[in-house]
Coordinates of C-alpha atoms and ligand atoms in Angstrom, one line a residue:
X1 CA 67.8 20.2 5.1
X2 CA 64.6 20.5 3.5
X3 CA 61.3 21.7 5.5
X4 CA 58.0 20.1 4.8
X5 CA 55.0 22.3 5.0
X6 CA 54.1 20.3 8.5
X7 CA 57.4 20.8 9.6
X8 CA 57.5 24.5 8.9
X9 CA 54.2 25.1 11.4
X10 CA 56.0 24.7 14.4
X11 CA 58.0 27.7 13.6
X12 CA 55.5 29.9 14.2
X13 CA 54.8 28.3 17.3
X14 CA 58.3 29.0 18.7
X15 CA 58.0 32.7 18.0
X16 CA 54.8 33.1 20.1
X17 CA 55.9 30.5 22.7
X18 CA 58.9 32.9 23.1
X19 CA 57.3 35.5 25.9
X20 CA 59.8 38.2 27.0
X21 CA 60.8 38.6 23.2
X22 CA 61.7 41.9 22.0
X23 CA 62.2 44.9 23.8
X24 CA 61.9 46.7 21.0
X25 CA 59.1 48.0 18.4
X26 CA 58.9 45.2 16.4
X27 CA 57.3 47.4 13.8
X28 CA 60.2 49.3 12.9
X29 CA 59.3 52.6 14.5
X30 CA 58.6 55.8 12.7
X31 CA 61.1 57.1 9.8
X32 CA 60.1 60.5 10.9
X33 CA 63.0 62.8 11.8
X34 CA 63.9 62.1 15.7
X35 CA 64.0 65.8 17.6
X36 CA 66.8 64.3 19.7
X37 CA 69.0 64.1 17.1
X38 CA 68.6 67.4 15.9
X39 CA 69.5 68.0 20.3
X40 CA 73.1 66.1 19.3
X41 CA 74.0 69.2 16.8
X42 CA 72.7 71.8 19.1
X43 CA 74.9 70.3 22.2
X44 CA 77.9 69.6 20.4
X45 CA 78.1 73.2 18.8
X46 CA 77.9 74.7 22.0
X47 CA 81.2 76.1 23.4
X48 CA 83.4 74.0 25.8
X49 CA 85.9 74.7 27.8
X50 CA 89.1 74.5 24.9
X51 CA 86.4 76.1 22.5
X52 CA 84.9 80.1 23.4
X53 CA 85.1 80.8 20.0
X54 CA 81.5 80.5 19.2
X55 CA 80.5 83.6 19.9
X56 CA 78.5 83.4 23.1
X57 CA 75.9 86.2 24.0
X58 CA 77.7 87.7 27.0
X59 CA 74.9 86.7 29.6
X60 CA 78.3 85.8 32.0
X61 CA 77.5 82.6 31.1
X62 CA 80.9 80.7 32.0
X63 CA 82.4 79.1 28.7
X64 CA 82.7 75.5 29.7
X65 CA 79.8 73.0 29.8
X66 CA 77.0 73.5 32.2
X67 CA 74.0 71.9 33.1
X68 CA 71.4 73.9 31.4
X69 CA 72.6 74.6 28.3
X70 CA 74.3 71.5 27.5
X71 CA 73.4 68.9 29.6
X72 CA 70.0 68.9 30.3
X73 CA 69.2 69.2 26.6
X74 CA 71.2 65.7 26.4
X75 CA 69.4 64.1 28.8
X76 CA 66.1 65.0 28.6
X77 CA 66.9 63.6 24.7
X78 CA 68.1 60.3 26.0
X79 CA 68.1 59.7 29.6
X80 CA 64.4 61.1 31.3
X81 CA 62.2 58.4 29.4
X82 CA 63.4 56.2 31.9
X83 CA 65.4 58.0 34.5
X84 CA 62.3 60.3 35.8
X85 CA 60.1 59.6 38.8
X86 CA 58.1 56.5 39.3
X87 CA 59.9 55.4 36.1
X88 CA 61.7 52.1 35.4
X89 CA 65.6 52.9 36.2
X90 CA 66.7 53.4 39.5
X91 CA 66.8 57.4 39.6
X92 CA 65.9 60.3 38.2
X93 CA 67.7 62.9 36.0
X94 CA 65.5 65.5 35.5
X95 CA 66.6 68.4 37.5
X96 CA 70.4 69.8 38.1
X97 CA 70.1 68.3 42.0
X98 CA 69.1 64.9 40.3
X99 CA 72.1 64.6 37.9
X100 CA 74.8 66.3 39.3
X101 CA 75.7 63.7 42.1
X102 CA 75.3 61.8 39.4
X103 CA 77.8 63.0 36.7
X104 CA 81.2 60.8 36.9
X105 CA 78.8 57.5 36.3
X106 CA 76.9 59.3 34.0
X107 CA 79.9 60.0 31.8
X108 CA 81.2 56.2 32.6
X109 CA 78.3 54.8 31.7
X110 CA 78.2 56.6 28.3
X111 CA 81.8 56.0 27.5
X112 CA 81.2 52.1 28.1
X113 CA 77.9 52.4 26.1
X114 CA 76.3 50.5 28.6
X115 CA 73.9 53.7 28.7
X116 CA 70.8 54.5 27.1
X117 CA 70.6 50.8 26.4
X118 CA 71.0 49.8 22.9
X119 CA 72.2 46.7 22.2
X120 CA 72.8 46.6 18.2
X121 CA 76.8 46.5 17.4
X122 CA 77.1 49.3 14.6
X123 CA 79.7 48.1 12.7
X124 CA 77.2 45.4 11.8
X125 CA 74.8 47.8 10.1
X126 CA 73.3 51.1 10.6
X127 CA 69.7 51.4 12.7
X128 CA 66.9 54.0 12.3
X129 CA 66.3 55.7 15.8
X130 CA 70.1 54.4 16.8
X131 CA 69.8 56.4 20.7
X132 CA 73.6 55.7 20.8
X133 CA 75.6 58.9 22.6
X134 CA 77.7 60.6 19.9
X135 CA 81.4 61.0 20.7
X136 CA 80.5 64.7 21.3
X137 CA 77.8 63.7 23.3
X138 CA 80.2 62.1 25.4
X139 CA 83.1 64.4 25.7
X140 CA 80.0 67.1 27.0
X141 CA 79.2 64.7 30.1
X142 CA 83.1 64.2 30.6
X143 CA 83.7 67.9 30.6
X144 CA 80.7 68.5 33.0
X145 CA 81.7 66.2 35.2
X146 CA 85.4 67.4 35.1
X147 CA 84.5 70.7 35.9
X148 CA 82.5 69.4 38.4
X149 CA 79.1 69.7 37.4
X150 CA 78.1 73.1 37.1
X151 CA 74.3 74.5 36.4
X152 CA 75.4 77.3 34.6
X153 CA 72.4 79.9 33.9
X154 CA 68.5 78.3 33.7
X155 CA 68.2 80.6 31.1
X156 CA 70.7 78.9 28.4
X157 CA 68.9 76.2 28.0
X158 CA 67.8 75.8 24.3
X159 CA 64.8 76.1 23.7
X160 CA 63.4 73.5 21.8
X161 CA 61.5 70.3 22.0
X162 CA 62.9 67.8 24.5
X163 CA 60.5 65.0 23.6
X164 CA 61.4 62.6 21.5
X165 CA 58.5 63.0 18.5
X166 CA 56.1 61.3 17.9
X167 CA 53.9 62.5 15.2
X168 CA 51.8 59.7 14.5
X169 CA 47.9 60.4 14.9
X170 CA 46.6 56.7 16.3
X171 CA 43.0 56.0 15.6
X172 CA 42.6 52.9 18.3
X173 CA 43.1 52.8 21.7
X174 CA 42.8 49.5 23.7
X175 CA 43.2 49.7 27.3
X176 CA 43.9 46.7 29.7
X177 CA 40.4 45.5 31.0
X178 CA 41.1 46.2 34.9
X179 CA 43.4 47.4 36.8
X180 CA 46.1 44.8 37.9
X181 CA 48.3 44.6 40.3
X182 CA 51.3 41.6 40.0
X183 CA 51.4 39.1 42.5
X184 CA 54.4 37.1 41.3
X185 CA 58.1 38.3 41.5
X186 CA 60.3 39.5 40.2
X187 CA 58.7 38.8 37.5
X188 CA 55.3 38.2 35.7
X189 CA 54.4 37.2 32.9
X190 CA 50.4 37.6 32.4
X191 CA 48.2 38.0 29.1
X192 CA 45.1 39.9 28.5
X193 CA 42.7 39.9 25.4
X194 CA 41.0 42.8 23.9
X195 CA 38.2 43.0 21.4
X196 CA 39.4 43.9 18.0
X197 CA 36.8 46.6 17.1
X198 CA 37.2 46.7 13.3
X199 CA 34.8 45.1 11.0
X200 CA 37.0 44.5 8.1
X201 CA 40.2 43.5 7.2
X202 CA 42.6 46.3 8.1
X203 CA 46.3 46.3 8.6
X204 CA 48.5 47.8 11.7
X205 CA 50.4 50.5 10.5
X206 CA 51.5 51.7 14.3
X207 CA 51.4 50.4 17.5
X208 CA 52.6 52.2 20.9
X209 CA 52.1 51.3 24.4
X210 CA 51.1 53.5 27.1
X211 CA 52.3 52.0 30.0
X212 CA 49.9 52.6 33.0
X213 CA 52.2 52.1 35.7
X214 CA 56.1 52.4 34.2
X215 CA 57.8 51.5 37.5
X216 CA 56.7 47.9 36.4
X217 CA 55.8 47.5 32.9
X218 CA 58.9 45.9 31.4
X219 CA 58.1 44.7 27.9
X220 CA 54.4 44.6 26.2
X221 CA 54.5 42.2 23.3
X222 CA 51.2 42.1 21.2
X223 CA 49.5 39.3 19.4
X224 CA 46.7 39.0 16.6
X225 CA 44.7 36.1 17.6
X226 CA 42.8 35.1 14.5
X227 CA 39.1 34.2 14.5
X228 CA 39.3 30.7 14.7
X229 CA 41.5 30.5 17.5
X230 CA 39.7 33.6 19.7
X231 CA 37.5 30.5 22.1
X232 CA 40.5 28.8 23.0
X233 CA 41.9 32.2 24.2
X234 CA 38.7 32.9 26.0
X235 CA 38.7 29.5 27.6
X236 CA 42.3 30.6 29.4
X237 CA 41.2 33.5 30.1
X238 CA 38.1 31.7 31.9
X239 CA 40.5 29.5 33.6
X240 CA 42.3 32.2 35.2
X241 CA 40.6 33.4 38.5
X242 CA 42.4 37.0 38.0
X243 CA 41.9 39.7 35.4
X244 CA 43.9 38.0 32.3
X245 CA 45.7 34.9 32.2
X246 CA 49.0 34.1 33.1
X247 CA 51.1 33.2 30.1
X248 CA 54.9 32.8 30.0
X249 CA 56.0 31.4 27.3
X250 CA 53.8 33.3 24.6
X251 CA 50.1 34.3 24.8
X252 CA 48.5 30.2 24.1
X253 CA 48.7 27.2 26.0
X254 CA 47.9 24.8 23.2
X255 CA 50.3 23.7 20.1
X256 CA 46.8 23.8 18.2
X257 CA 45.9 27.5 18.7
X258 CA 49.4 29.1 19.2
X259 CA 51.0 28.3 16.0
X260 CA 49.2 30.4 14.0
X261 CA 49.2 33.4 16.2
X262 CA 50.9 36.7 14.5
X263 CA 53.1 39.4 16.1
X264 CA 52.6 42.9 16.2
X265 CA 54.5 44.6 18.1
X266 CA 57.1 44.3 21.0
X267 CA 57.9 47.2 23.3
X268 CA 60.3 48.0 25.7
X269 CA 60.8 51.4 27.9
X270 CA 62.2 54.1 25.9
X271 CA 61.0 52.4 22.5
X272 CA 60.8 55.7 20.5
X273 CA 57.4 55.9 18.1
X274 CA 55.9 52.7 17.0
X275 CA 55.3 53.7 13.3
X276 CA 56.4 50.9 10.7
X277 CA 58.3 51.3 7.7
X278 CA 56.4 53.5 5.4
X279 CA 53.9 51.7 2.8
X280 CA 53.6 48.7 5.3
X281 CA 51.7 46.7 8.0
X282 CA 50.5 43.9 9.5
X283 CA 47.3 42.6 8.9
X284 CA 44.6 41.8 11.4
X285 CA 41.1 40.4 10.4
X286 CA 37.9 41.5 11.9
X287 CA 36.6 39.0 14.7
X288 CA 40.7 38.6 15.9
X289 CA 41.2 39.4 19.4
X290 CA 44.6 41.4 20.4
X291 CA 46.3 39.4 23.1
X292 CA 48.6 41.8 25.2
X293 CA 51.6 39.7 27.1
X294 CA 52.5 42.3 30.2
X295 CA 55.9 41.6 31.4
X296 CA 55.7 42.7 34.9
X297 CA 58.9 43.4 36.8
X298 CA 58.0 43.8 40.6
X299 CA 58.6 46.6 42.8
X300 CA 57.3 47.1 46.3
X301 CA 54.8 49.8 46.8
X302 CA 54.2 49.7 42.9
X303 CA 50.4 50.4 42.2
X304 CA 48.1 48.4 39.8
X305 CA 48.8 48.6 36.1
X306 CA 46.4 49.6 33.5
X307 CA 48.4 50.2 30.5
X308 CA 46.8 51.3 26.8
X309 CA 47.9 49.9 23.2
X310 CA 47.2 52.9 20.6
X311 CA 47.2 51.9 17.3
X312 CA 47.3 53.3 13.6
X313 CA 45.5 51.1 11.2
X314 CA 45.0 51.6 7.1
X315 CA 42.2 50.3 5.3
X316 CA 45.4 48.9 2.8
X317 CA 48.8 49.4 2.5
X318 CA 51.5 49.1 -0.4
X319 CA 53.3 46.0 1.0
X320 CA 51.7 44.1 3.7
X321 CA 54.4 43.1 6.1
X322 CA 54.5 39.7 8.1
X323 CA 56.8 38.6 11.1
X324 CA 59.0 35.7 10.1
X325 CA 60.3 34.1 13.0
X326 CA 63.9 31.9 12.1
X327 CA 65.5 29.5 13.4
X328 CA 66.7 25.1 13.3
X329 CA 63.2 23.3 13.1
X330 CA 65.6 20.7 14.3
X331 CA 66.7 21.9 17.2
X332 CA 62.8 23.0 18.1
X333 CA 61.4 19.1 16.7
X334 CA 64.5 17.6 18.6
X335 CA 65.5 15.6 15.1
X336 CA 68.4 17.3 16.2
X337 CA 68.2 18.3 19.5
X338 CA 70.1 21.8 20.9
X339 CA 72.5 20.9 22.7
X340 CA 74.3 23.1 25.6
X341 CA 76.4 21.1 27.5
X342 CA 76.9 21.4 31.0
X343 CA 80.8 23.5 32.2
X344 CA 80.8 25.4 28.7
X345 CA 81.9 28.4 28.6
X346 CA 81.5 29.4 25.4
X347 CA 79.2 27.3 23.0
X348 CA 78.3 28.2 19.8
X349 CA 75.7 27.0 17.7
X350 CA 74.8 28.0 14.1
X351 CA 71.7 27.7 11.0
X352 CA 71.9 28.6 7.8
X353 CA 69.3 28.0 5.4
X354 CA 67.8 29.4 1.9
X355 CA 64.6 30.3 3.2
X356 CA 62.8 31.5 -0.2
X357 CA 60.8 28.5 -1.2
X358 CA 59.3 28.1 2.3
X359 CA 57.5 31.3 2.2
X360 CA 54.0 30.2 0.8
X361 CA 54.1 27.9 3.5
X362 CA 54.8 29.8 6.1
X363 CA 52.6 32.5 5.5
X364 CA 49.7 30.9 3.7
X365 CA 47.9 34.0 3.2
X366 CA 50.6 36.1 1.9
X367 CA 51.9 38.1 0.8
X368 CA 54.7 35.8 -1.0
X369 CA 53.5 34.3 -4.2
X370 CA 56.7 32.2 -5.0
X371 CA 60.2 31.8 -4.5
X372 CA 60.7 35.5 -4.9
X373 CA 62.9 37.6 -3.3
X374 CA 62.3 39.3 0.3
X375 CA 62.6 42.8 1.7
X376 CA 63.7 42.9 5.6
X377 CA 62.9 45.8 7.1
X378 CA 63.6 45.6 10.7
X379 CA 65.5 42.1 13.0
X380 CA 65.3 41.1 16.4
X381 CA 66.8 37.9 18.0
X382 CA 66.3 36.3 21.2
X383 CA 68.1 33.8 23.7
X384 CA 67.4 33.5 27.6
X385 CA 69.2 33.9 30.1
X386 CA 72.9 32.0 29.8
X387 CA 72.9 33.5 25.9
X388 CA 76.1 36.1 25.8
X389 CA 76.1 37.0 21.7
X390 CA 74.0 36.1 18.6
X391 CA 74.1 37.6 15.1
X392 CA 71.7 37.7 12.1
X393 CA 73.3 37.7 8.9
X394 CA 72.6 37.2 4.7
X395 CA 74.8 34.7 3.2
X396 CA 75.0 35.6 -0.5
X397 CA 74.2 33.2 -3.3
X398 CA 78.0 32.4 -5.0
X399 CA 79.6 33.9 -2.3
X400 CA 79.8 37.8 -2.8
X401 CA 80.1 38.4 0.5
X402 CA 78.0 38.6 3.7
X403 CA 75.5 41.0 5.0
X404 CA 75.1 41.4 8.3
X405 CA 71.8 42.1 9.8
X406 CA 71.8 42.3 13.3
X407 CA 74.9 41.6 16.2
X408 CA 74.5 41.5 19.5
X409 CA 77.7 41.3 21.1
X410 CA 76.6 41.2 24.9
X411 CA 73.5 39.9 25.0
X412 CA 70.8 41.3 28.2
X413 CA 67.9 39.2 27.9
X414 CA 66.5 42.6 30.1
X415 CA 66.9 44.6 26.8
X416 CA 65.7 42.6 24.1
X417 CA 65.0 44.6 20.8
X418 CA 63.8 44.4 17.3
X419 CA 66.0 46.6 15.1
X420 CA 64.8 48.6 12.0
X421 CA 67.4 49.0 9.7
X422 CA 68.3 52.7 8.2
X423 CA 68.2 50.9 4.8
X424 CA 66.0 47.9 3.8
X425 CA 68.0 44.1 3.0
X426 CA 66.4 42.5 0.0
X427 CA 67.7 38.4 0.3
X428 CA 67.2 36.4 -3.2
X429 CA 66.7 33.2 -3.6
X430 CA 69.9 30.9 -3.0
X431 CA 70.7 33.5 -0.5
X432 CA 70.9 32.2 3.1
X433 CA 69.5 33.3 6.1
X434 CA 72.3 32.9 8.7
X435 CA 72.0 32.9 12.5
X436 CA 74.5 32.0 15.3
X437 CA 74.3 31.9 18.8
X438 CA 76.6 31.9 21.8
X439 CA 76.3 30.8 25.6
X440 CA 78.2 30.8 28.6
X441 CA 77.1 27.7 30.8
X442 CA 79.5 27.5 32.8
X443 CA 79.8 26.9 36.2
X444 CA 80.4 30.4 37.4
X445 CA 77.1 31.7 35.2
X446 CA 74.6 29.9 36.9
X447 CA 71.5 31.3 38.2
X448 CA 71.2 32.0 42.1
X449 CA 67.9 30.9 43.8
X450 CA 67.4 31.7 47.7
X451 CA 71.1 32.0 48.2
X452 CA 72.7 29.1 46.3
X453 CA 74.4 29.1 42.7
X454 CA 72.8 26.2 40.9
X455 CA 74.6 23.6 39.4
X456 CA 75.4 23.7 35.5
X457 CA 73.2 21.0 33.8
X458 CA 72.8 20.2 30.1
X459 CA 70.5 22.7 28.6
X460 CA 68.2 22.5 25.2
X461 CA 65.6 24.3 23.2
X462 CA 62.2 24.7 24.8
X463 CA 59.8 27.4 26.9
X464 CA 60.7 27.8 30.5
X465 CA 63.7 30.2 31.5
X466 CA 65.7 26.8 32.5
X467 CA 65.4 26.1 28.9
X468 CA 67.4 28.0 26.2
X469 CA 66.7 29.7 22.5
X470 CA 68.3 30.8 19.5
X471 CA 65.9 32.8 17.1
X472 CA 65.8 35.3 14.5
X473 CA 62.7 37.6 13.9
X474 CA 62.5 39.6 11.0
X475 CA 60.1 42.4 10.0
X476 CA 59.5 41.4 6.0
X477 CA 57.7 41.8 3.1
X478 CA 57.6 41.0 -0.6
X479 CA 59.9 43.1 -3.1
Ligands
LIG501 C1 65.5 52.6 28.1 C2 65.6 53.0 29.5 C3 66.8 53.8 29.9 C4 67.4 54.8 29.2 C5 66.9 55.5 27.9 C6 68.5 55.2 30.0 N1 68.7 54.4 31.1 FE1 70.1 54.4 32.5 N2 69.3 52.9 33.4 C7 68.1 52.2 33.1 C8 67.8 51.2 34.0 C9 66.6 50.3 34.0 C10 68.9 51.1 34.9 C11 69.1 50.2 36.1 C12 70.1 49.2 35.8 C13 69.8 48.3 34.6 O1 68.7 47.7 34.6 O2 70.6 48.2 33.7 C14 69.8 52.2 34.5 C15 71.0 52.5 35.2 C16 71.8 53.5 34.9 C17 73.0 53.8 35.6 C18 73.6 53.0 36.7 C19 74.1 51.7 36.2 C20 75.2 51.8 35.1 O3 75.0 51.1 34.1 O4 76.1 52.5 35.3 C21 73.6 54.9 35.0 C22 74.9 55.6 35.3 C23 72.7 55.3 33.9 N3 71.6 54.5 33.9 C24 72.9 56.4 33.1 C25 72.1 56.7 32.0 C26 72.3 57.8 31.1 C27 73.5 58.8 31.2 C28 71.3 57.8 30.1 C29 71.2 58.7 29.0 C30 72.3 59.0 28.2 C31 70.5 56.6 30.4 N4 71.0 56.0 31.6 C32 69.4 56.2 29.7 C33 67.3 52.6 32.0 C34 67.6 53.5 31.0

């Protein structure tokens, strides 16, 4: 099915009318070596209790795993960037008293990979800063816990940096304008705008969040808002008796205005370094305004927020990178509406489509100059709330076989991502972009409010978490 050039607008819209998007760093972050995952080598080697052949200094250390030396290293790698005080999960593993109560759901939670959360399935592809446990990773926190959690001697730990690293220097900060404190729960969803302070055209090259208050910050998605638009954005903000503006489904309130609003970034807790792929960015032009959507998840006795955007901007960059949102125009238009009937427990919908010769009109201002081929860095996809599995895939031109992108198998719209890839996709023309989605809306999956299931009802595209999506977003540039 064709796309006109009118038709193709809307697109854009849907990808900034989609709020709680990723929960990841869009921007694919840093390529730089991850310190944790030289911590997976150093905790694997050490001695457990089948293995005392690796020579251990005779401190009267026992063999078998122990806190300090094995565990801590582990989780300070992958667990304390959200499971530390006043942080966003429920408790905190910093010390031995913290964890070892702990250990048995520790070790069950890694050996069902529900923890650290990360969604991607690998055997679709293979993801830069992938925080997935190791299988020796695992059989350390089973071993622990089987020997019943032991602390072992403070002075084994490795020593070593425990942070995950981030080496990039950031040249901007932007800081919320006030203080703010959520009034709305569980969640809120609430924009702010900040004065781009560059007078030229410069591109994003990295983009981290600071989150002021991390019991509540649950995702941070930010927005270029171009010159021409930055007065309707003011005019919300206006409108809006509190600091910022409150914004669900993306960071406009009019068609006219939000359609042409460009991504930067989306971040989640635990979003290591918010580099993009090297030789790229995202261009902003001077007179934009960055519109910050805060996803605030309430907790009582939380205190205001204040959180800071740091940014690394280049004056140019070998491939300027753009967002390209995908998905069925039809289903957005309603030519063809999305339909998710009522009882279903498992409805699938799919799109397929040679996206190529829609590039110049999608991004006027490049950096496509034809039907060329594309470079896809980094993927993200989003559904709300009833969505249980999407994937992202290249169909190949004459049918040499697919290439998957991005699978989600159990999708958590509470741990939404954007996935850079370890190795670049490059899609040709007459190559098609394929995306499918799943949902349960059955009876049983129904959202409780005050007490009482709600009935299933016919669901279809649109804004409001009632309504349902199915969307790609990929991190691209030209060859
Ligand atoms: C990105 C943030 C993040 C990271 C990293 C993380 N957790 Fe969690 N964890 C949470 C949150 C938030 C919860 C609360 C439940 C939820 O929202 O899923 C949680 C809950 C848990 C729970 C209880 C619920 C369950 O799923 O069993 C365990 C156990 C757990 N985490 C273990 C770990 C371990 C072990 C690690 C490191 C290997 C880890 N977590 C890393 C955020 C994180």
């Amino acid at each position: 099915m064709p796309l006109t050039p009118l038709r193709a607008l809307p697109l854009a819209l849907v990808l900034a009318a989609c709020g709680p998007d990723t929960g990841d760093d869009t921007g694919a972050p840093a390529s730089t070596g991850d310190p944790s995952t030289t911590q997976h080598s150093t905790s694997g080697d050490a001695p457990t209790s089948g293995d005392a052949s690796t020579g251990e200094p005779s401190t009267g250390e026992p063999v078998g795993v122990t806190y300090y030396r094995d565990i801590k290293p582990l989780l300070d790698a992958r667990c304390v960037q959200c499971h530390s005080a006043g942080n966003i999960a429920p408790f905190a593993l910093t010390t031995h008293a913290e964890a070892a109560p702990f250990a048995a759901m520790l070790s069950a939670a890694a050996d069902a990979g529900t923890m650290p959360p990360w969604p991607p399935d690998p055997a679709c592809r293979a993801y830069a800063h992938d925080v997935t446990l190791t299988p020796e990773q695992r059989d350390l926190l089973r071993e622990w816990t089987e020997l019943g959690a032991p602390a072992g001697d403070p002075a084994s730990e490795p020593p070593g940096d425990d942070t995950p690293g981030d080496d990039v220097v950031y040249d901007v900060e932007l800081q919320l304008p006030a203080p703010y404190l959520p009034t709305i729960t569980p969640d809120e969803y609430r924009c702010f705008l900040l004065d781009w302070p560059k007078a030229e055209d410069t591109f994003v090259t990295a983009l981290d969040v600071v989150p002021g208050e991390r019991q509540i910050v649950h995702h941070v998605i930010t927005y270029a808002i171009e010159p021409q638009d930055v007065d309707a954005y003011h005019a919300l903000e206006d409108a809006d008796p509190d600091p910022g503006y409150v914004c669900y489904g993306g960071p406009g309130a009019s068609a006219e205005s939000v359609y042409r609003v460009p991504w930067l970034s989306a971040w989640a807790p635990g979003t290591p370094g918010g580099a993009m792929p090297a030789g790229t960015g995202l261009r902003v032009q001077p007179g934009s305004v960055i519109a910050v959507q805060m996803h605030y998840h309430g907790l009582p006795g939380a205190k205001a927020d204040q959180s800071k955007i740091r940014i690394r901007t280049a004056s140019k960059v070998d491939r300027p990178a753009v967002i390209m949102p995908f998905t069925n125009l039809d289903w957005v238009l309603g030519s063809e509406p999305m339909h998710i009937p009522a009882g279903d427990p498992d409805v699938m919908l799919s799109h397929e489509l040679d996206i190529t010769p829609y590039l110049t009109f999608l991004f006027p201002k490049g950096p496509f100059k034809g039907t060329e081929p594309f470079v896809v860095h980094a993927a993200g996809t989003h559904q709300h709330t009833l969505g249980t599995k999407n994937k992202l895939s290249v169909v190949r031109k004459g049918g040499t076989g697919d290439e998957c992108l991005l699978e989600i198998p159990r999708w958590d719209f509470n741990w939404q991502g954007t996935y850079p890839f370890a190795a670049t996709a490059t899609v040709h023309p007459g190559d098609r972009l394929r995306l499918e989605c799943h949902w349960d809306n059955s009876a049983a999956n129904q959202p409780v409010v005050d007490g009482v299931q709600q009935p299933a009802k016919d669901l279809g595209w649109g804004e409001g978490t009632g309504d349902e999506m199915c969307l790609g977003m990929l991190y691209v540039t030209a060859q």
